Amino acid sequence: MSHPSDIQLADWRSHALNLENQVNQVIVGQSKAIRLMNIAIFARGHVLLDGGVGVGKTTLLQSIARGIGGAYERIEGTVDLMPNDLIYHTFLGPDGRPQIDEGPLLRAGEQLSVFFFNEINRARPQVHALMLRVMAERHLSAFKKEYRMPHMIVFADRNQVEKNETFEIPSAARDRFMMEIPIEIPSDRELKKSLVFNTKFQHAEKLTQQVESGILQFDQLNAFSDQLQDHIKSSDVLEEYTMDLWDATQHPEKFGVTMDSVDVGRVIQTGASPRGMGMLMKAARVNAWLNGRDSLYPEDIHAVFHEVISHRLVFNAAYENRRTALARELTTNIIRTIAVPSLTFSKAA
Ligand SMILES: Nc1ncnc2c1ncn2[C@@H]1O[C@H](COP(=O)(O)OP(=O)(O)OP(=O)(O)O)[C@@H](O)[C@H]1O
């Protein structure tokens, strides 16, 4: 694999920060989520969004899609959605005869850069199965041909509030997503006030158009991402530290991790998977690069640990209904308890 030049690294980084900056101008109070989404885009990972309705998810994703270039598609999860609804839809043509058009997953072809699956847990497991396969393979056979969507990143939202008629994504499927990112209503009162009283926030389409289109070249992200991953160095000390973090997701009690309201030794059924740890390091490397470094520091792992690890932990049944709060407490306490090694890399300019 060829190494990216310093100029390439710096150029891409300034584009990445420009994207982040522009999206932060139109979606307010979400800078942490926007940074994490940027990391996922450069690490080429799919994302679960954890948030309520009307918190700006669609506007955020459309703005990001505009910035990275390529096409944006969205589908709503409903109980009667069938796998084929993603692939094609039928309608009566002007001559009164049935016609078939490509569905949201196929119609943009290789231009597809962002696919938003709203309320994925309202869709049936058959639909999840198709989606997960396409997420992993990024191609699909239909209409006697092979459709490729090599640049697609899936953002899927789970409606966490209404549980009627929902089909929760099983843990094996959640593991395919690189991160779960919370999208919360901003807590700052002045920001909240502007969301209510500043009329620009009631016009999502106009907001989205304020983001310059094609800040990144979406069809070059895969190649750059591979080079970037190879470029960032780690060290023995950092690798040993990472192994401890991994073991602690399975046996937190062995590392002296405690939790306030529960016996930490009984909470976890399964810790992070090897795939999850691989994704953790991918995301951490992107964080190092965004911070102008070419070596991994513990802070790079800390920056993404909760969002990459929490959704893949499997809790014992008695704790599953409190998973959001418990996962937050556990990941925070793992990072707090395990001694952080000091590293002596020289920071890149
Ligand atoms: N943090 C925010 N920054 C800017 N606009 C926001 C923010 N939160 C909400 N809005 C505004 O609220 C409106 C609804 O946002 P949007 O449709 O993107 O939400 P959503 O989370 O996708 O909703 P749903 O889940 O119902 O699809 C838009 O006009 C959007 O501009």
JSON list of N, CA and C and ligand atoms in Angstrom, two decimals, residues 26-30 52-60 74 76 116 118 157 186 195 200-204 207, ligand 1:
[
{"chain": "A", "resi": 26, "resn": "VAL", "atom": "N", "xyz": [-24.72, 24.87, 10.56]},
{"chain": "A", "resi": 26, "resn": "VAL", "atom": "CA", "xyz": [-26.15, 24.70, 10.29]},
{"chain": "A", "resi": 26, "resn": "VAL", "atom": "C", "xyz": [-26.84, 23.81, 11.32]},
{"chain": "A", "resi": 27, "resn": "ILE", "atom": "N", "xyz": [-26.11, 22.86, 11.89]},
{"chain": "A", "resi": 27, "resn": "ILE", "atom": "CA", "xyz": [-26.67, 22.03, 12.96]},
{"chain": "A", "resi": 27, "resn": "ILE", "atom": "C", "xyz": [-26.00, 22.46, 14.24]},
{"chain": "A", "resi": 28, "resn": "VAL", "atom": "N", "xyz": [-26.76, 23.03, 15.14]},
{"chain": "A", "resi": 28, "resn": "VAL", "atom": "CA", "xyz": [-26.13, 23.62, 16.31]},
{"chain": "A", "resi": 28, "resn": "VAL", "atom": "C", "xyz": [-26.18, 22.68, 17.51]},
{"chain": "A", "resi": 29, "resn": "GLY", "atom": "N", "xyz": [-25.16, 22.81, 18.35]},
{"chain": "A", "resi": 29, "resn": "GLY", "atom": "CA", "xyz": [-25.13, 22.03, 19.60]},
{"chain": "A", "resi": 29, "resn": "GLY", "atom": "C", "xyz": [-24.82, 20.56, 19.41]},
{"chain": "A", "resi": 30, "resn": "GLN", "atom": "N", "xyz": [-24.27, 20.19, 18.28]},
{"chain": "A", "resi": 30, "resn": "GLN", "atom": "CA", "xyz": [-24.00, 18.77, 18.02]},
{"chain": "A", "resi": 30, "resn": "GLN", "atom": "C", "xyz": [-22.54, 18.54, 17.63]},
{"chain": "A", "resi": 52, "resn": "GLY", "atom": "N", "xyz": [-34.05, 11.00, 19.65]},
{"chain": "A", "resi": 52, "resn": "GLY", "atom": "CA", "xyz": [-35.50, 11.08, 19.51]},
{"chain": "A", "resi": 52, "resn": "GLY", "atom": "C", "xyz": [-35.90, 11.59, 18.15]},
{"chain": "A", "resi": 53, "resn": "VAL", "atom": "N", "xyz": [-37.16, 11.97, 18.04]},
{"chain": "A", "resi": 53, "resn": "VAL", "atom": "CA", "xyz": [-37.64, 12.52, 16.76]},
{"chain": "A", "resi": 53, "resn": "VAL", "atom": "C", "xyz": [-37.47, 14.03, 16.76]},
{"chain": "A", "resi": 54, "resn": "GLY", "atom": "N", "xyz": [-37.29, 14.57, 15.55]},
{"chain": "A", "resi": 54, "resn": "GLY", "atom": "CA", "xyz": [-37.23, 16.02, 15.40]},
{"chain": "A", "resi": 54, "resn": "GLY", "atom": "C", "xyz": [-36.00, 16.67, 16.01]},
{"chain": "A", "resi": 55, "resn": "VAL", "atom": "N", "xyz": [-34.92, 15.90, 16.20]},
{"chain": "A", "resi": 55, "resn": "VAL", "atom": "CA", "xyz": [-33.71, 16.47, 16.80]},
{"chain": "A", "resi": 55, "resn": "VAL", "atom": "C", "xyz": [-32.70, 16.91, 15.72]},
{"chain": "A", "resi": 56, "resn": "GLY", "atom": "N", "xyz": [-33.12, 16.84, 14.46]},
{"chain": "A", "resi": 56, "resn": "GLY", "atom": "CA", "xyz": [-32.25, 17.33, 13.38]},
{"chain": "A", "resi": 56, "resn": "GLY", "atom": "C", "xyz": [-31.44, 16.27, 12.66]},
{"chain": "A", "resi": 57, "resn": "LYS", "atom": "N", "xyz": [-31.80, 14.99, 12.86]},
{"chain": "A", "resi": 57, "resn": "LYS", "atom": "CA", "xyz": [-30.99, 13.92, 12.25]},
{"chain": "A", "resi": 57, "resn": "LYS", "atom": "C", "xyz": [-30.97, 14.02, 10.73]},
{"chain": "A", "resi": 58, "resn": "THR", "atom": "N", "xyz": [-32.18, 14.20, 10.14]},
{"chain": "A", "resi": 58, "resn": "THR", "atom": "CA", "xyz": [-32.25, 14.24, 8.67]},
{"chain": "A", "resi": 58, "resn": "THR", "atom": "C", "xyz": [-31.47, 15.43, 8.14]},
{"chain": "A", "resi": 59, "resn": "THR", "atom": "N", "xyz": [-31.66, 16.58, 8.77]},
{"chain": "A", "resi": 59, "resn": "THR", "atom": "CA", "xyz": [-30.96, 17.79, 8.32]},
{"chain": "A", "resi": 59, "resn": "THR", "atom": "C", "xyz": [-29.44, 17.58, 8.44]},
{"chain": "A", "resi": 60, "resn": "LEU", "atom": "N", "xyz": [-29.04, 16.97, 9.53]},
{"chain": "A", "resi": 60, "resn": "LEU", "atom": "CA", "xyz": [-27.62, 16.69, 9.76]},
{"chain": "A", "resi": 60, "resn": "LEU", "atom": "C", "xyz": [-27.06, 15.77, 8.67]},
{"chain": "A", "resi": 74, "resn": "ARG", "atom": "N", "xyz": [-32.98, 7.92, 1.67]},
{"chain": "A", "resi": 74, "resn": "ARG", "atom": "CA", "xyz": [-33.54, 7.68, 3.01]},
{"chain": "A", "resi": 74, "resn": "ARG", "atom": "C", "xyz": [-34.71, 6.71, 2.89]},
{"chain": "A", "resi": 76, "resn": "GLU", "atom": "N", "xyz": [-37.90, 4.82, 5.47]},
{"chain": "A", "resi": 76, "resn": "GLU", "atom": "CA", "xyz": [-38.52, 4.75, 6.79]},
{"chain": "A", "resi": 76, "resn": "GLU", "atom": "C", "xyz": [-38.76, 3.29, 7.15]},
{"chain": "A", "resi": 116, "resn": "PHE", "atom": "N", "xyz": [-29.75, 6.68, 4.77]},
{"chain": "A", "resi": 116, "resn": "PHE", "atom": "CA", "xyz": [-30.32, 6.85, 6.11]},
{"chain": "A", "resi": 116, "resn": "PHE", "atom": "C", "xyz": [-31.51, 5.92, 6.27]},
{"chain": "A", "resi": 118, "resn": "ASN", "atom": "N", "xyz": [-34.26, 5.31, 8.66]},
{"chain": "A", "resi": 118, "resn": "ASN", "atom": "CA", "xyz": [-34.90, 5.88, 9.84]},
{"chain": "A", "resi": 118, "resn": "ASN", "atom": "C", "xyz": [-35.74, 4.80, 10.54]},
{"chain": "A", "resi": 157, "resn": "ASP", "atom": "N", "xyz": [-31.25, 4.85, 12.44]},
{"chain": "A", "resi": 157, "resn": "ASP", "atom": "CA", "xyz": [-31.77, 5.36, 13.69]},
{"chain": "A", "resi": 157, "resn": "ASP", "atom": "C", "xyz": [-32.69, 4.32, 14.31]},
{"chain": "A", "resi": 186, "resn": "PRO", "atom": "N", "xyz": [-29.71, 19.93, 22.36]},
{"chain": "A", "resi": 186, "resn": "PRO", "atom": "CA", "xyz": [-28.64, 20.67, 23.06]},
{"chain": "A", "resi": 186, "resn": "PRO", "atom": "C", "xyz": [-29.11, 21.12, 24.43]},
{"chain": "A", "resi": 195, "resn": "LEU", "atom": "N", "xyz": [-33.14, 27.66, 18.39]},
{"chain": "A", "resi": 195, "resn": "LEU", "atom": "CA", "xyz": [-33.81, 26.61, 17.60]},
{"chain": "A", "resi": 195, "resn": "LEU", "atom": "C", "xyz": [-35.31, 26.86, 17.50]},
{"chain": "A", "resi": 200, "resn": "LYS", "atom": "N", "xyz": [-34.61, 30.44, 10.66]},
{"chain": "A", "resi": 200, "resn": "LYS", "atom": "CA", "xyz": [-33.78, 29.66, 9.73]},
{"chain": "A", "resi": 200, "resn": "LYS", "atom": "C", "xyz": [-33.77, 28.17, 10.10]},
{"chain": "A", "resi": 201, "resn": "PHE", "atom": "N", "xyz": [-33.97, 27.88, 11.41]},
{"chain": "A", "resi": 201, "resn": "PHE", "atom": "CA", "xyz": [-33.95, 26.47, 11.82]},
{"chain": "A", "resi": 201, "resn": "PHE", "atom": "C", "xyz": [-35.26, 25.74, 11.51]},
{"chain": "A", "resi": 202, "resn": "GLN", "atom": "N", "xyz": [-36.22, 26.49, 10.97]},
{"chain": "A", "resi": 202, "resn": "GLN", "atom": "CA", "xyz": [-37.46, 25.80, 10.58]},
{"chain": "A", "resi": 202, "resn": "GLN", "atom": "C", "xyz": [-37.46, 25.48, 9.10]},
{"chain": "A", "resi": 203, "resn": "HIS", "atom": "N", "xyz": [-36.35, 25.75, 8.45]},
{"chain": "A", "resi": 203, "resn": "HIS", "atom": "CA", "xyz": [-36.30, 25.54, 7.01]},
{"chain": "A", "resi": 203, "resn": "HIS", "atom": "C", "xyz": [-35.11, 24.63, 6.69]},
{"chain": "A", "resi": 204, "resn": "ALA", "atom": "N", "xyz": [-35.33, 23.32, 6.88]},
{"chain": "A", "resi": 204, "resn": "ALA", "atom": "CA", "xyz": [-34.22, 22.37, 6.81]},
{"chain": "A", "resi": 204, "resn": "ALA", "atom": "C", "xyz": [-33.51, 22.40, 5.46]},
{"chain": "A", "resi": 207, "resn": "LEU", "atom": "N", "xyz": [-31.17, 25.30, 5.16]},
{"chain": "A", "resi": 207, "resn": "LEU", "atom": "CA", "xyz": [-30.02, 25.09, 6.04]},
{"chain": "A", "resi": 207, "resn": "LEU", "atom": "C", "xyz": [-28.99, 24.21, 5.36]},
{"chain": "B", "resi": 1, "resn": "LIG", "atom": "N1", "xyz": [-29.63, 20.98, 16.53]},
{"chain": "B", "resi": 1, "resn": "LIG", "atom": "C1", "xyz": [-30.32, 21.48, 15.48]},
{"chain": "B", "resi": 1, "resn": "LIG", "atom": "N2", "xyz": [-29.71, 22.34, 14.63]},
{"chain": "B", "resi": 1, "resn": "LIG", "atom": "C2", "xyz": [-30.38, 22.84, 13.57]},
{"chain": "B", "resi": 1, "resn": "LIG", "atom": "N3", "xyz": [-31.66, 22.55, 13.26]},
{"chain": "B", "resi": 1, "resn": "LIG", "atom": "C3", "xyz": [-32.31, 21.70, 14.08]},
{"chain": "B", "resi": 1, "resn": "LIG", "atom": "C4", "xyz": [-31.67, 21.11, 15.21]},
{"chain": "B", "resi": 1, "resn": "LIG", "atom": "N4", "xyz": [-32.56, 20.30, 15.81]},
{"chain": "B", "resi": 1, "resn": "LIG", "atom": "C5", "xyz": [-33.69, 20.37, 15.10]},
{"chain": "B", "resi": 1, "resn": "LIG", "atom": "N5", "xyz": [-33.55, 21.22, 14.06]},
{"chain": "B", "resi": 1, "resn": "LIG", "atom": "C6", "xyz": [-34.59, 21.60, 13.10]},
{"chain": "B", "resi": 1, "resn": "LIG", "atom": "O1", "xyz": [-35.75, 20.85, 13.41]},
{"chain": "B", "resi": 1, "resn": "LIG", "atom": "C7", "xyz": [-36.44, 20.45, 12.22]},
{"chain": "B", "resi": 1, "resn": "LIG", "atom": "C8", "xyz": [-36.60, 18.94, 12.21]},
{"chain": "B", "resi": 1, "resn": "LIG", "atom": "O2", "xyz": [-35.35, 18.34, 11.93]},
{"chain": "B", "resi": 1, "resn": "LIG", "atom": "P1", "xyz": [-35.19, 16.96, 11.18]},
{"chain": "B", "resi": 1, "resn": "LIG", "atom": "O3", "xyz": [-36.32, 16.68, 10.28]},
{"chain": "B", "resi": 1, "resn": "LIG", "atom": "O4", "xyz": [-33.81, 16.95, 10.61]},
{"chain": "B", "resi": 1, "resn": "LIG", "atom": "O5", "xyz": [-35.26, 15.98, 12.45]},
{"chain": "B", "resi": 1, "resn": "LIG", "atom": "P2", "xyz": [-35.26, 14.39, 12.53]},
{"chain": "B", "resi": 1, "resn": "LIG", "atom": "O6", "xyz": [-34.50, 14.08, 13.77]},
{"chain": "B", "resi": 1, "resn": "LIG", "atom": "O7", "xyz": [-34.77, 13.81, 11.27]},
{"chain": "B", "resi": 1, "resn": "LIG", "atom": "O8", "xyz": [-36.79, 14.09, 12.72]},
{"chain": "B", "resi": 1, "resn": "LIG", "atom": "P3", "xyz": [-37.59, 12.67, 12.45]},
{"chain": "B", "resi": 1, "resn": "LIG", "atom": "O9", "xyz": [-36.99, 11.70, 13.40]},
{"chain": "B", "resi": 1, "resn": "LIG", "atom": "O10", "xyz": [-39.00, 13.03, 12.77]},
{"chain": "B", "resi": 1, "resn": "LIG", "atom": "O11", "xyz": [-37.37, 12.33, 11.03]},
{"chain": "B", "resi": 1, "resn": "LIG", "atom": "C9", "xyz": [-35.62, 20.98, 11.05]},
{"chain": "B", "resi": 1, "resn": "LIG", "atom": "O12", "xyz": [-36.19, 22.16, 10.55]},
{"chain": "B", "resi": 1, "resn": "LIG", "atom": "C10", "xyz": [-34.25, 21.25, 11.65]},
{"chain": "B", "resi": 1, "resn": "LIG", "atom": "O13", "xyz": [-33.62, 22.33, 11.00]}
]
